[in-house]
């Protein structure tokens, strides 16, 4: 599906990626996490052909994204965090943009926009930021592209809209589609994104499914601070301490909070990846 090999990229004299390698198989809703400046948006733009690597190889759906071939672009929909919509009616936007997506499903688009409560009598410029995002999310999902890339998709959405977004995204997912969601709002994405990819200091330091995580680790919250020898990571939380521990028995599997997992990986990426991957 997506394979980057020894990719290097820099802005002017600032090197961001140095021989970055990642393999992303199809058919999943991937969560792309990382601190500010880790390179999440840059990675998404490289995958979608908006930025060119300095060295290394990129293969997306069997194409080199730098060539921006029609056969690839019609299979990618990219929704950036910041976007522009012209002062036109929704039907005019469809008339202009639908031809670029040969698998566009108008009936699905109508369902999505209805579920988001969008008013077709308004021009796009009259929508609020959240409404504009709902419109583009509806269009992207209805495009039926093999690859859907969403950068901070829940920013600007209210709580009911976030719930609707999760339901709509899950309903649009099929085995022949791949979604990549970059987000800081991990709680908005819990029970949706899986596997998890984490970027840190220009490298992919984590790329695992949640099943692989819970097979190796358990999460517990205790009122007293656990000893360092009792856990692989701990942090203070309301009501006590949250701790990740090595799973010792078959019946001890628990859900793992994504924020805790992210903080643990950033604190000690080598140790966490080794613990998780030794059983994969």
Coordinates of C-alpha atoms in Angstrom, one line a residue:
X1 CA 0.0 0.0 0.0
X2 CA 2.5 2.6 1.2
X3 CA 6.2 2.0 1.6
X4 CA 8.9 4.6 2.3
X5 CA 12.5 3.5 2.3
X6 CA 15.4 5.5 3.6
X7 CA 13.6 8.8 3.0
X8 CA 15.4 12.0 3.9
X9 CA 13.8 15.4 3.9
X10 CA 14.7 18.9 5.1
X11 CA 13.4 22.4 5.1
X12 CA 16.2 24.7 4.0
X13 CA 19.1 23.7 6.4
X14 CA 16.8 22.0 8.9
X15 CA 16.8 18.2 8.5
X16 CA 13.5 16.6 9.5
X17 CA 13.7 13.0 8.2
X18 CA 17.0 11.1 8.0
X19 CA 16.6 7.7 6.3
X20 CA 13.0 7.2 7.5
X21 CA 11.5 3.9 6.7
X22 CA 7.9 2.8 7.1
X23 CA 5.6 0.2 5.7
X24 CA 1.8 0.8 5.9
X25 CA -0.3 -2.1 4.6
X26 CA -3.8 -1.4 3.4
X27 CA -7.2 -1.9 5.0
X28 CA -6.8 -0.1 8.3
X29 CA -7.6 3.2 10.0
X30 CA -4.1 4.3 11.1
X31 CA -3.5 6.9 13.8
X32 CA -0.5 9.1 13.2
X33 CA 0.7 10.7 16.4
X34 CA 3.6 12.9 17.4
X35 CA 4.6 16.0 19.2
X36 CA 4.5 19.4 17.5
X37 CA 7.3 19.6 14.9
X38 CA 7.7 15.8 14.7
X39 CA 6.9 15.8 11.0
X40 CA 3.3 14.4 10.8
X41 CA 2.0 16.8 8.2
X42 CA 5.2 16.6 6.2
X43 CA 5.0 12.9 6.1
X44 CA 1.4 13.1 4.9
X45 CA 2.3 15.6 2.2
X46 CA 5.2 13.3 1.0
X47 CA 2.8 10.4 0.8
X48 CA 0.2 12.4 -1.2
X49 CA 2.8 13.9 -3.5
X50 CA 2.7 17.5 -2.3
X51 CA 6.4 17.4 -1.1
X52 CA 9.3 15.7 -2.7
X53 CA 11.9 13.7 -0.8
X54 CA 15.6 14.7 -0.9
X55 CA 16.7 11.0 -1.1
X56 CA 15.2 7.6 -0.6
X57 CA 12.2 5.9 -2.3
X58 CA 8.5 6.4 -1.9
X59 CA 5.9 4.0 -3.2
X60 CA 2.2 4.7 -2.8
X61 CA -0.4 2.4 -4.4
X62 CA 2.3 1.3 -6.8
X63 CA 3.2 4.8 -7.9
X64 CA 6.0 7.3 -7.1
X65 CA 4.0 10.1 -5.5
X66 CA 6.5 12.7 -6.8
X67 CA 5.4 12.1 -10.3
X68 CA 1.8 13.1 -9.4
X69 CA 0.3 10.7 -11.9
X70 CA -3.5 10.8 -12.5
X71 CA -3.8 7.1 -11.7
X72 CA -2.5 7.9 -8.2
X73 CA -4.1 11.3 -7.5
X74 CA -7.6 10.0 -8.3
X75 CA -7.1 7.4 -5.5
X76 CA -6.1 9.9 -2.8
X77 CA -8.2 12.4 -0.9
X78 CA -6.2 14.7 1.4
X79 CA -8.0 16.9 3.9
X80 CA -5.4 19.3 5.5
X81 CA -5.9 21.0 8.9
X82 CA -6.1 24.4 7.2
X83 CA -8.0 24.7 4.0
X84 CA -9.8 27.1 1.7
X85 CA -13.3 26.8 0.2
X86 CA -14.5 29.2 -2.5
X87 CA -17.6 31.4 -2.4
X88 CA -19.8 29.0 -4.4
X89 CA -22.8 26.8 -3.8
X90 CA -22.3 23.2 -2.8
X91 CA -23.7 21.8 -6.1
X92 CA -21.2 24.0 -8.0
X93 CA -18.3 22.6 -5.9
X94 CA -19.5 19.1 -6.8
X95 CA -19.8 19.9 -10.5
X96 CA -16.1 21.2 -10.5
X97 CA -14.5 18.5 -8.3
X98 CA -16.4 15.3 -8.7
X99 CA -14.8 14.5 -12.1
X100 CA -11.4 14.2 -10.4
X101 CA -12.7 11.2 -8.4
X102 CA -14.1 8.5 -10.8
X103 CA -15.5 6.4 -7.8
X104 CA -17.4 9.2 -6.2
X105 CA -20.7 8.1 -4.7
X106 CA -23.3 10.9 -4.7
X107 CA -25.8 8.9 -2.7
X108 CA -23.2 8.3 0.0
X109 CA -22.3 12.1 -0.1
X110 CA -26.0 12.9 0.4
X111 CA -26.2 10.6 3.5
X112 CA -23.0 12.0 5.0
X113 CA -24.1 15.6 4.6
X114 CA -27.5 14.9 6.0
X115 CA -26.1 13.1 9.0
X116 CA -23.9 16.2 9.6
X117 CA -27.0 18.5 9.2
X118 CA -25.5 20.6 6.4
X119 CA -27.7 23.2 4.7
X120 CA -27.5 23.0 0.9
X121 CA -29.1 26.4 0.5
X122 CA -26.0 28.2 1.8
X123 CA -22.9 29.0 -0.1
X124 CA -19.7 27.4 1.2
X125 CA -18.3 30.7 2.4
X126 CA -21.4 31.1 4.6
X127 CA -20.5 28.0 6.6
X128 CA -18.7 28.1 9.9
X129 CA -15.3 26.4 10.1
X130 CA -16.8 23.3 11.6
X131 CA -19.5 23.1 8.9
X132 CA -16.9 23.5 6.2
X133 CA -14.9 20.7 7.7
X134 CA -18.0 18.5 7.8
X135 CA -18.6 19.2 4.1
X136 CA -15.1 18.3 3.1
X137 CA -15.2 15.1 5.3
X138 CA -18.4 14.1 3.5
X139 CA -16.9 14.8 0.1
X140 CA -13.7 12.9 1.0
X141 CA -15.5 9.8 2.4
X142 CA -17.9 9.8 -0.7
X143 CA -14.9 10.0 -3.0
X144 CA -14.3 6.3 -2.4
X145 CA -10.5 6.7 -2.8
X146 CA -8.2 3.9 -1.8
X147 CA -6.4 6.3 0.5
X148 CA -8.0 8.9 2.7
X149 CA -5.7 11.2 4.6
X150 CA -7.1 13.4 7.3
X151 CA -4.9 16.0 9.2
X152 CA -6.5 16.9 12.6
X153 CA -10.1 16.2 11.3
X154 CA -11.9 16.8 14.6
X155 CA -10.5 20.3 15.2
X156 CA -13.4 22.7 15.0
X157 CA -16.0 20.1 15.5
X158 CA -18.3 20.2 18.6
X159 CA -18.9 17.1 20.8
X160 CA -22.0 15.8 19.0
X161 CA -20.2 16.3 15.6
X162 CA -17.1 14.4 16.8
X163 CA -19.4 11.4 17.7
X164 CA -21.0 11.6 14.3
X165 CA -17.6 11.8 12.6
X166 CA -16.5 8.6 14.3
X167 CA -19.7 6.8 13.3
X168 CA -19.6 8.0 9.8
X169 CA -15.9 7.2 9.3
X170 CA -16.3 3.7 10.6
X171 CA -19.3 3.1 8.3
X172 CA -17.3 4.2 5.3
X173 CA -14.3 1.9 6.0
X174 CA -13.9 -1.1 3.8
X175 CA -11.2 -3.7 3.3
X176 CA -10.0 -2.1 0.1
X177 CA -9.6 1.4 1.7
X178 CA -6.9 2.8 4.0
X179 CA -7.4 5.8 6.2
X180 CA -4.5 7.8 7.9
X181 CA -5.6 10.2 10.6
X182 CA -3.0 12.6 12.1
X183 CA -4.2 14.0 15.4
X184 CA -3.3 15.5 18.7
X185 CA -6.8 14.8 20.0
X186 CA -6.2 11.1 20.7
X187 CA -9.3 10.8 23.0
X188 CA -11.4 11.8 20.0
X189 CA -10.0 8.8 18.1
X190 CA -10.0 6.1 20.7
X191 CA -11.8 2.9 19.6
X192 CA -11.3 4.1 16.0
X193 CA -7.7 4.3 15.0
X194 CA -5.7 1.1 14.9
X195 CA -2.7 0.5 14.3
X196 CA -0.9 3.5 15.9
X197 CA 2.1 5.1 14.2
X198 CA 4.2 7.5 16.3
X199 CA 6.8 9.9 15.0
X200 CA 9.5 11.4 17.2
X201 CA 12.6 13.4 16.3
X202 CA 12.2 12.6 12.6
X203 CA 11.9 8.8 13.0
X204 CA 9.1 6.3 13.2
X205 CA 9.5 5.1 16.7
X206 CA 6.3 3.0 17.0
X207 CA 4.1 1.2 14.4
X208 CA 2.0 -1.4 16.1
X209 CA -1.6 -2.6 16.4
X210 CA -3.4 -2.2 19.7
X211 CA -3.8 -6.0 19.9
X212 CA 0.0 -6.2 19.8
X213 CA 0.2 -3.6 22.6
X214 CA -2.4 -5.3 24.9
X215 CA -0.9 -8.7 24.3
X216 CA 2.4 -7.4 25.8
X217 CA 1.3 -4.7 28.3
X218 CA -1.4 -4.0 30.8
X219 CA -2.6 -0.7 32.2
X220 CA -3.6 -0.1 35.8
X221 CA -4.4 2.9 38.0
X222 CA -3.4 2.7 41.6
X223 CA -3.7 5.3 44.5
X224 CA -0.1 4.8 45.5
X225 CA 3.0 5.4 43.2
X226 CA 4.2 2.1 41.9
X227 CA 7.9 1.2 42.2
X228 CA 10.1 1.6 39.1
X229 CA 10.8 -2.1 39.1
X230 CA 7.1 -2.9 38.9
X231 CA 6.3 -1.1 35.7
X232 CA 7.8 0.1 32.4
X233 CA 6.1 3.5 32.6
X234 CA 4.1 5.5 35.1
X235 CA 2.6 8.9 35.3
X236 CA 0.6 10.9 37.8
X237 CA -3.1 11.1 37.0
X238 CA -6.2 12.4 38.9
X239 CA -6.9 9.9 41.7
X240 CA -3.5 8.2 41.7
X241 CA -0.9 6.8 39.3
X242 CA -1.3 5.2 35.8
X243 CA 1.2 2.5 35.1
X244 CA 2.0 0.3 32.2
X245 CA 3.2 -3.1 33.2
X246 CA 4.4 -6.2 31.3
X247 CA 1.6 -8.6 30.9
X248 CA 2.3 -11.8 32.8
X249 CA -0.8 -13.9 32.5
X250 CA -3.2 -14.7 29.7
X251 CA -6.3 -13.4 31.6
X252 CA -4.8 -10.0 32.5
X253 CA -5.4 -8.2 29.2
X254 CA -6.7 -4.7 29.5
X255 CA -7.4 -1.7 27.3
X256 CA -4.5 0.7 27.0
X257 CA -5.2 4.5 27.1
X258 CA -3.7 6.1 24.0
X259 CA -2.4 9.1 25.8
X260 CA -0.6 6.9 28.3
X261 CA 0.8 4.8 25.5
X262 CA 2.0 7.9 23.6
X263 CA 3.7 9.3 26.6
X264 CA 5.4 6.0 27.3
X265 CA 6.7 5.7 23.8
X266 CA 8.0 9.2 23.8
X267 CA 9.7 8.7 27.1
X268 CA 11.5 5.5 26.1
X269 CA 10.7 4.4 22.5
X270 CA 13.4 1.7 22.2
X271 CA 12.3 -0.1 25.4
X272 CA 8.6 0.0 24.6
X273 CA 9.0 -1.2 21.0
X274 CA 11.3 -4.0 22.1
X275 CA 8.8 -5.2 24.7
X276 CA 5.9 -5.1 22.3
X277 CA 7.6 -6.5 19.2
X278 CA 9.4 -9.4 20.9
X279 CA 6.1 -11.3 21.0
X280 CA 5.0 -10.3 17.5

